[in-house]
Coordinates of C-alpha atoms and ligand atoms in Angstrom, one line a residue:
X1 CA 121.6 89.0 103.6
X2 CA 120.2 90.4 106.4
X3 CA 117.8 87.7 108.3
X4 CA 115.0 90.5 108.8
X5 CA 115.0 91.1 104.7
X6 CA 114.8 87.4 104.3
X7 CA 111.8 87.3 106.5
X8 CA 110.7 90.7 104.5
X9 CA 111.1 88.7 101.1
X10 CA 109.2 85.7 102.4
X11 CA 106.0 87.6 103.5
X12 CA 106.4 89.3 99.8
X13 CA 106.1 86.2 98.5
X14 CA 103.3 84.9 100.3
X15 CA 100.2 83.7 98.6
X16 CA 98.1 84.8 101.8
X17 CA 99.8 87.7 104.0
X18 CA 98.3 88.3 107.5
X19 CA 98.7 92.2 108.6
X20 CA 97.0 94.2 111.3
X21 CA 96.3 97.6 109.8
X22 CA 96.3 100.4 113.2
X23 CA 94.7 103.3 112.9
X24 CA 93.6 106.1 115.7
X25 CA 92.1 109.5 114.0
X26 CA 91.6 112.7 115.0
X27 CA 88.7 111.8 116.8
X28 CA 90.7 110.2 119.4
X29 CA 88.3 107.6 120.2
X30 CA 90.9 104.9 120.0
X31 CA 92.8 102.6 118.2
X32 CA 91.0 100.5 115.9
X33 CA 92.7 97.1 115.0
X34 CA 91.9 95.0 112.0
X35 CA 93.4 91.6 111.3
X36 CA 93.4 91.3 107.7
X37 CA 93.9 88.3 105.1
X38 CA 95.5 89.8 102.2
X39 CA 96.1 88.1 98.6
X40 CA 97.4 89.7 95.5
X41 CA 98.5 93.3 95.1
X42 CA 96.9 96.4 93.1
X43 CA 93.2 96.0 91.4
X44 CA 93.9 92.1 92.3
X45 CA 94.0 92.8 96.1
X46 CA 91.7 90.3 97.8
X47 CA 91.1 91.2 101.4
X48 CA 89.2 89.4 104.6
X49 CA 88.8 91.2 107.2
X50 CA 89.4 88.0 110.2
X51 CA 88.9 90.6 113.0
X52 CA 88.1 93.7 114.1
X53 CA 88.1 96.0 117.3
X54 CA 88.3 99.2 118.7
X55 CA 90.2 99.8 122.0
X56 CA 89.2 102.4 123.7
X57 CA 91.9 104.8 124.6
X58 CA 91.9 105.7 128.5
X59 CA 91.0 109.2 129.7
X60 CA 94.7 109.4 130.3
X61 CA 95.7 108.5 127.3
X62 CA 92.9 111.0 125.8
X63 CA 94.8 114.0 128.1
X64 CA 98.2 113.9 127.6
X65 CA 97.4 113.7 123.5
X66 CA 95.5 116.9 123.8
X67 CA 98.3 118.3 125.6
X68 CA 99.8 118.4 121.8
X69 CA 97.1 117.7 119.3
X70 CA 96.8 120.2 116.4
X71 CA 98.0 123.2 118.7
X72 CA 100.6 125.8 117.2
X73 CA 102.7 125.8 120.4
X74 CA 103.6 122.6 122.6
X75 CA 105.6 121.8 125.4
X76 CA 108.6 120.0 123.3
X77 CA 109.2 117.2 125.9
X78 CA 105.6 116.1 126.0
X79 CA 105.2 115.4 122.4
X80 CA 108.8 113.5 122.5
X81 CA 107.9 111.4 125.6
X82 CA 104.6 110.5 123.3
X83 CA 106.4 109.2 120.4
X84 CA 107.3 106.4 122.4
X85 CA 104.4 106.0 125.2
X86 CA 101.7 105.8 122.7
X87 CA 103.7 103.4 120.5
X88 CA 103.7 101.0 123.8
X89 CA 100.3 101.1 124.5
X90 CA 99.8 100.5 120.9
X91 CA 102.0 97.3 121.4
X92 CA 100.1 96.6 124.6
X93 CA 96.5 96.9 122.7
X94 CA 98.0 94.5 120.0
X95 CA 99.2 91.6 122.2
X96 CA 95.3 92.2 124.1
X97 CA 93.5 91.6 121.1
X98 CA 95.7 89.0 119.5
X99 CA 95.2 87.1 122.8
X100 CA 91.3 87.5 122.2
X101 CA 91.4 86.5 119.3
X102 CA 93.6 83.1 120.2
X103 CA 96.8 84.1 118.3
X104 CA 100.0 85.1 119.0
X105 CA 102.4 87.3 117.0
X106 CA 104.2 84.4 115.4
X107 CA 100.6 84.3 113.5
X108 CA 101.3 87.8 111.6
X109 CA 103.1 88.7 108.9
X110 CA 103.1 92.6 109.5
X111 CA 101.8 95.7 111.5
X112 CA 100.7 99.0 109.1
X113 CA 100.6 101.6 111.6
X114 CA 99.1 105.3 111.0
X115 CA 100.0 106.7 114.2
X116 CA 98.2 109.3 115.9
X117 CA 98.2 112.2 114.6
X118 CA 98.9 115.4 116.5
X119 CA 99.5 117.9 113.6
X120 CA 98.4 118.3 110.0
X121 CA 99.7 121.1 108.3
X122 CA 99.3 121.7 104.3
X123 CA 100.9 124.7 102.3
X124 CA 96.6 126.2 102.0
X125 CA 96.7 126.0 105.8
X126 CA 100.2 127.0 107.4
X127 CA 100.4 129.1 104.0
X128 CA 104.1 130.2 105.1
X129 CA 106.5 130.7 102.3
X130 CA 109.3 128.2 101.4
X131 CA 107.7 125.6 103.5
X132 CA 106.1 122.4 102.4
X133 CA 103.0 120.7 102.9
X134 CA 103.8 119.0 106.6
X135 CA 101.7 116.2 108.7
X136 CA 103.6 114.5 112.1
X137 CA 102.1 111.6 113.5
X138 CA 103.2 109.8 116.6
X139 CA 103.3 106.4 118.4
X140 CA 106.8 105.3 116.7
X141 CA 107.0 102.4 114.2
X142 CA 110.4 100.7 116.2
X143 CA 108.5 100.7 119.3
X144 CA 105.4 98.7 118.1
X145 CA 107.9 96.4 116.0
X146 CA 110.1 95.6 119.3
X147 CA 107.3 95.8 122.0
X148 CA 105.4 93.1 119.6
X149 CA 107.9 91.3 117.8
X150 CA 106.3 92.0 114.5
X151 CA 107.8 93.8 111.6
X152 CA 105.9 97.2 111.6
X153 CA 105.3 99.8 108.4
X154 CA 104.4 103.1 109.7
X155 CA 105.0 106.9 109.0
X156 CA 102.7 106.1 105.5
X157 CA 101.7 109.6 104.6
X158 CA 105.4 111.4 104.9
X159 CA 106.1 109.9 101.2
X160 CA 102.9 110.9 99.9
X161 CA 104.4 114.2 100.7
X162 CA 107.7 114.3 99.4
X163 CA 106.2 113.0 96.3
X164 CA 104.3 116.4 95.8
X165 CA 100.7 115.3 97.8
X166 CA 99.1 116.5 100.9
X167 CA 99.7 113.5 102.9
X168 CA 96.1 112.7 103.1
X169 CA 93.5 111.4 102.0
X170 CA 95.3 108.2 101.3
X171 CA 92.6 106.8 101.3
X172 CA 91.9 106.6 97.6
X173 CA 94.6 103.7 97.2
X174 CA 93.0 101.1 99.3
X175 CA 89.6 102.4 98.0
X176 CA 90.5 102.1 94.5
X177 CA 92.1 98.9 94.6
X178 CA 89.3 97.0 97.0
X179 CA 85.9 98.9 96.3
X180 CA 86.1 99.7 92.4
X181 CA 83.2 98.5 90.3
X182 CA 83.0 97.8 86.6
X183 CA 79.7 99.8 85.7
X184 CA 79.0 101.3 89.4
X185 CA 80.1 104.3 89.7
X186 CA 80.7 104.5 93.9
X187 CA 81.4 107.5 96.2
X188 CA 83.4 106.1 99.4
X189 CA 82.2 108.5 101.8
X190 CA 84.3 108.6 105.3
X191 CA 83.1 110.3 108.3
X192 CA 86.0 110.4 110.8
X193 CA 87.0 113.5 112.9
X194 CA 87.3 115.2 109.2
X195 CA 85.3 114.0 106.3
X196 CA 86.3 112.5 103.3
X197 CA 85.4 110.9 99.7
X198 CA 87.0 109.2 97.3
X199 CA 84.7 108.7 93.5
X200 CA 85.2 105.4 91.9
X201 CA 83.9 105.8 88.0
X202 CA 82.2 102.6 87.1
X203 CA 84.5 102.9 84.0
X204 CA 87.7 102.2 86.7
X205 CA 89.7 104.9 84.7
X206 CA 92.0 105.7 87.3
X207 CA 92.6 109.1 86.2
X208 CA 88.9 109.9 86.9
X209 CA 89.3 108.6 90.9
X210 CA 88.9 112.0 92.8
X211 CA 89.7 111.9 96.8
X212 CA 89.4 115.1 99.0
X213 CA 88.5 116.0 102.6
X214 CA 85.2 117.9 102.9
X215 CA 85.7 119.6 106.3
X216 CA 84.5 118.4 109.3
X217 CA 83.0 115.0 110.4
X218 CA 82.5 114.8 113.7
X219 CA 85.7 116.7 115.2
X220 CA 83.4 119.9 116.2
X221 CA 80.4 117.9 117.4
X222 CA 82.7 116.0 119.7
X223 CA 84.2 119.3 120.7
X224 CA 81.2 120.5 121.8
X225 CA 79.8 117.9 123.1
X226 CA 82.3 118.0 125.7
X227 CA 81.9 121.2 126.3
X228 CA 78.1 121.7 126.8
X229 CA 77.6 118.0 127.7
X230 CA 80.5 116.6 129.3
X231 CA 80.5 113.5 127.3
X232 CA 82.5 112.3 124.3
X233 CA 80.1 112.7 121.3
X234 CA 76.1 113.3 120.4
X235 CA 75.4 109.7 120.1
X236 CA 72.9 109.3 117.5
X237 CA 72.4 112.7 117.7
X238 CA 70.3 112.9 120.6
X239 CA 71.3 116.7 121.1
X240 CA 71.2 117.7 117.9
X241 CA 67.8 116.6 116.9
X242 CA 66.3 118.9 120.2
X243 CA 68.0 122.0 118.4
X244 CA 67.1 124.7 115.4
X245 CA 69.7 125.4 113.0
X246 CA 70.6 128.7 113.3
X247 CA 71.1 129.9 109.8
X248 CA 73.4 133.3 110.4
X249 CA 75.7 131.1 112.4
X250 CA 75.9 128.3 109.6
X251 CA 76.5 131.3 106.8
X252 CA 79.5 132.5 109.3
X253 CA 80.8 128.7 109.6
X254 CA 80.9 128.1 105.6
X255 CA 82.6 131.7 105.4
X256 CA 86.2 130.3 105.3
X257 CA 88.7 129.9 102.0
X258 CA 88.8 126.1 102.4
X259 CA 85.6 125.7 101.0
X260 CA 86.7 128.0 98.3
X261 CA 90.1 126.1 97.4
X262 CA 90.2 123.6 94.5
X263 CA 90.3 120.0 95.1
X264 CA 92.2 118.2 96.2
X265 CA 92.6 120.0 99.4
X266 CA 93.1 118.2 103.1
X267 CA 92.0 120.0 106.6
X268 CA 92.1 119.0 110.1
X269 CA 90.9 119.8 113.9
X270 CA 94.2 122.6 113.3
X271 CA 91.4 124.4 110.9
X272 CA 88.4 123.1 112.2
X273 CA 88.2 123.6 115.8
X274 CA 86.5 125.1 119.2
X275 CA 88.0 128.8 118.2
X276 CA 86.9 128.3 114.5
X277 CA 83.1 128.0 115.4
X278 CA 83.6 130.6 118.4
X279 CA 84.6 133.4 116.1
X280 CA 81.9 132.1 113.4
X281 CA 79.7 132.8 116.4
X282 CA 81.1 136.5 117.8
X283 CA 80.7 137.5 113.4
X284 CA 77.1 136.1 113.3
X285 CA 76.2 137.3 116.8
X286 CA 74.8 134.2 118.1
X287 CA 77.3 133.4 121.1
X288 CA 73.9 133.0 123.0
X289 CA 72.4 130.6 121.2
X290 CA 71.4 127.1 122.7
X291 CA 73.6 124.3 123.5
X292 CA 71.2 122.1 121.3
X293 CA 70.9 124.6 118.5
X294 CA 74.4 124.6 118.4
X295 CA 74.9 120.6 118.0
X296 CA 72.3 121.1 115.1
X297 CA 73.9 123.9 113.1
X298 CA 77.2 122.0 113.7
X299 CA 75.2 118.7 112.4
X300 CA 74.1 121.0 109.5
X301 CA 77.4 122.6 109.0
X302 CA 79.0 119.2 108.6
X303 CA 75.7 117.7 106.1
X304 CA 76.1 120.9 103.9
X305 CA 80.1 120.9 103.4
X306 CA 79.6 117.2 102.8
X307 CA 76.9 117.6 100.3
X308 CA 78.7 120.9 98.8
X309 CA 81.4 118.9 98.0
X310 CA 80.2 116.3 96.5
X311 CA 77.6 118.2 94.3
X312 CA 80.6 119.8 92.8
X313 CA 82.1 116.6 91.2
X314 CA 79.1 114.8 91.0
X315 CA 76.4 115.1 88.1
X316 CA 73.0 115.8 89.8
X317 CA 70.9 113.8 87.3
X318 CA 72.6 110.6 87.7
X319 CA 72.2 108.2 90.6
X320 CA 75.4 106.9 92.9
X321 CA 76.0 104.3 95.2
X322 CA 77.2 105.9 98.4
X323 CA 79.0 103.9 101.1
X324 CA 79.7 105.5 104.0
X325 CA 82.3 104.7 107.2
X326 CA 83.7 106.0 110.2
X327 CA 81.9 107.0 113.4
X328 CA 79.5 109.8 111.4
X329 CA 77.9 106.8 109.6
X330 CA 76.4 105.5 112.8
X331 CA 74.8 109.9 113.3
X332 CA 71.4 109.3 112.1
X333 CA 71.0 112.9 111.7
X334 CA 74.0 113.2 110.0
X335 CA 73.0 110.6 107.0
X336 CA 69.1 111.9 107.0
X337 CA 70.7 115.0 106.0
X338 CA 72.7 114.0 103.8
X339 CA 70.0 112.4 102.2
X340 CA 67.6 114.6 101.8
X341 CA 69.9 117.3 100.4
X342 CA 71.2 114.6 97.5
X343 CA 68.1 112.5 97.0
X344 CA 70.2 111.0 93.8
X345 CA 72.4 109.2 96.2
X346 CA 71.6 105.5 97.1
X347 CA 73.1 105.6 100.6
X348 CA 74.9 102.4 101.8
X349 CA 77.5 101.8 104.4
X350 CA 80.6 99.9 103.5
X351 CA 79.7 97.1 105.7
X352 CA 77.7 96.2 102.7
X353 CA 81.0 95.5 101.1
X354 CA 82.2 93.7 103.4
X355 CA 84.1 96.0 105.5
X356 CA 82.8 97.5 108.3
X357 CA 82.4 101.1 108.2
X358 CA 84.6 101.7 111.7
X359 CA 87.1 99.1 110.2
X360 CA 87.8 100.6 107.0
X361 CA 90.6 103.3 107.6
X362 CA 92.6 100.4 109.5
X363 CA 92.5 98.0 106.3
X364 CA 93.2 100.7 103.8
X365 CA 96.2 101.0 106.0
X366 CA 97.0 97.0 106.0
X367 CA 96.5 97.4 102.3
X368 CA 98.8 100.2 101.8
X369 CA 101.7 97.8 103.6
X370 CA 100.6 95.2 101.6
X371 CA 101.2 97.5 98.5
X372 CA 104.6 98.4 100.1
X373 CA 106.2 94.6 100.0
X374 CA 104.2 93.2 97.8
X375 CA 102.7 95.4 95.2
X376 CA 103.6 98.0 92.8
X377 CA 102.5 101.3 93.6
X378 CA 99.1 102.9 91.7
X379 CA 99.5 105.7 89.1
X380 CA 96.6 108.2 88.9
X381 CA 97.9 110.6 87.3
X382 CA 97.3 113.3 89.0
X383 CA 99.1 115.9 90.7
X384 CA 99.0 115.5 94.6
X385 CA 98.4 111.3 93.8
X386 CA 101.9 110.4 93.8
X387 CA 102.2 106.6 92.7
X388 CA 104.6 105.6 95.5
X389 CA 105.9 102.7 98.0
X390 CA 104.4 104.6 101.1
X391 CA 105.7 103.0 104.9
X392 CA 108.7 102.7 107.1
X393 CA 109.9 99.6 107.9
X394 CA 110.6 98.5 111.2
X395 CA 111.9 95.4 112.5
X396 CA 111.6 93.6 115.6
X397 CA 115.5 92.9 116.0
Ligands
ATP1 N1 76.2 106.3 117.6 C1 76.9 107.4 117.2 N2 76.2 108.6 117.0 C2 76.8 109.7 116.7 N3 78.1 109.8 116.5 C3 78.9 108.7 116.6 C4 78.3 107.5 116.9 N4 79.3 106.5 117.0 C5 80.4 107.2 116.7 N5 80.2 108.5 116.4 C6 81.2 109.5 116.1 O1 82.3 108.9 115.5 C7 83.5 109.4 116.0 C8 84.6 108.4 115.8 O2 84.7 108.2 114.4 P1 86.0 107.6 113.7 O3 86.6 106.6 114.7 O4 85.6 107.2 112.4 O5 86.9 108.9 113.6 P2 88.5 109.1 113.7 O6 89.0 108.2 114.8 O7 88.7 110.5 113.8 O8 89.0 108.5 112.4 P3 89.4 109.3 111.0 O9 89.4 110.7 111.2 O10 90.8 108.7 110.7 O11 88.5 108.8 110.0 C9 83.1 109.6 117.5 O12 84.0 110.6 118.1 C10 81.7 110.2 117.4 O13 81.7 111.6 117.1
MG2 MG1 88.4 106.5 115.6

């Protein structure tokens, strides 16, 4: 046998299985690594998060991504000299923090990298015929396994597709498996560049567990942020709350078929985007409205969806535990609005849990290769929730 699938089988048989789950959204902010101890498999995962960082990606690293990201037409050797330069700063940001944290790779049992992803393109979306739902992330698995000596699962959402899914939100699996509560039910709400939610019935009938995206997090308010403001987001809303929402621009904003599509449905920075809100604008004739009313009807256009969405699979007379994540959780704004407009919603954030909110996505990744070697795949039964091995394995030699 092959001395790499010995290694594999041994880390499958692992009581205790270190991996470092990767993951750098569309917000581009970084790459967040979490070291994670992981027992078990399916509902018996048990998972510590050891250690946790974000590392922020240079403005250089930031500039040659948007030279590809979500655009329809790219310059075809940019995005293939990316595959592999991202991957090696990936590699790079891995050997940094395992030397901060006083290990070295011998110490891991596995990488689960998302990649970056430059394009996300589902059937409701490209909406050409004969094609199928289609998602490309970069930063390539061989290149992380080589450049750190660890075996490396990557490419995760490409068999969610060719199972019949969307390729996203994965998230449900890891959520499922690690958040689940007998007699709670739970809303896992994540506020990346795009906003998502998973609902966990308290009864943990897994063909109840919905997922879907909601529309945008913080991908526009970053957008425009940089725009009016020249920096990289409204922290804690400090523009927004100086602005009026301008309610003909919001009407024009939530004028769009996604938020008329059935669930689940899956979106991204390709929808949701600087032209998206400018058109909005030139159909509700407010192109001359205030940089600060604009980062408030943004804020309120990204509360609403949210709130919309949720209100559609949730009962309005029964209370919910709420946990929230990603960088929308630390928008003040953001969660007062989302608050008022669902008072029957306990809001919590998923550090609560255990698992800090900007942490999360990267261990529902480490879970999803821990799934891969050592688990079994989860059945929902559901169209677009294929109950699949999801990752590519890599190996260092
Ligand atoms: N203090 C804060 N106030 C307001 N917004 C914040 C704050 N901290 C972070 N954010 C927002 O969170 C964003 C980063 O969120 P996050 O890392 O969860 O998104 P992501 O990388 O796109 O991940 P994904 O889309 O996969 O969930 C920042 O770009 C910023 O908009
Ligand atoms: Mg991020």
């Amino acid at each position: 046998m092959n001395r790499n699938l010995h290694k594999l089988f041994d880390i499958a048989n692992k009581p205790v299985r270190r991996i470092i789950g990767l993951m750098s959204g569309t917000s581009l902010d970084g790459l967040d690594v979490a070291l994670c101890s992981i027992s078990g498999s399916g509902m018996d995962t048990k998972v510590t998060l050891e250690y946790f960082d974000t590392i922020a990606y240079p403005v250089v690293v930031k500039d040659e991504i948007r030279k590809v990201f979500a655009r329809e037409t790219v310059d075809f050797q940019q995005l293939c000299l990316l595959n592999p330069w991202l991957a090696n700063f990936h590699a790079v940001y891995i050997h940094e923090c395992l030397y901060q944290w006083g290990l070295e790779p011998k110490d891991i049992d596995l990488i689960a990298s998302h990649g970056q992803t430059v394009y996300h393109s589902p059937k409701i979306l490209h909406q050409r015929n004969g094609f199928p739902n289609a998602t490309l992330q970069i930063a390539d698995g061989d290149h992380i396994a080589v450049g750190t000596g660890i075996i490396t699962l990557s490419d995760f959402r490409q068999k969610h597709i060719a199972a019949g899914g969307e390729g996203a939100p994965l998230a449900l699996y890891g959520d499922y498996c690690l958040f689940s509560k007998a007699g709670e039910d739970r809303v896992m709400l994540n506020m990346g560049g795009i906003s998502n939610f998973t609902f966990l019935p308290g009864t943990l009938d897994a063909t109840a567990v919905y997922v879907t995206d909601t529309g945008p997090g913080n991908t526009l308010l970053d957008a425009f942020a940089r725009t009016y403001f020249g920096v990289e987001y409204d922290k804690d809303a400090l523009f927004a709350l100086q602005g009026t929402v301008n309610a003909s621009l919001l009407a024009a904003l939530k004028d769009n078929d996604f938020f008329r599509k059935p669930f689940p449905r899956t979106t991204g920075p390709e929808l949701f985007n600087k032209a998206y809100v400018e058109n909005a604008q030139a159909v509700s004739n407010t192109t001359g409205i205030t940089a600060y009313d604009m980062m408030a009807t943004l804020t309120c256009f990204s509360a609403d969806t949210i709130t919309d969405a949720l209100g559609s699979v949730l009962d309005a007379d029964k209370e919910y535990a709420v946990y929230a994540s990603g960088g929308g959780a630390h928008n003040p704004l953001l969660m007062r609005w989302i608050k008022e407009r669902m008072p029957h919603l306990n809001m919590h954030t998923t550090g609560e849990l255990g698992i800090a909110g900007d942490a999360k996505e990267a261990v529902l990744f480490a879970i999803l290769a821990n799934e891969a070697i050592a688990g079994e795949g989860i059945d929902f039964g559901k169209p677009g929730m294929p109950a699949v091995t999801m990752g590519k394995i890599s190996f260092p030699a």
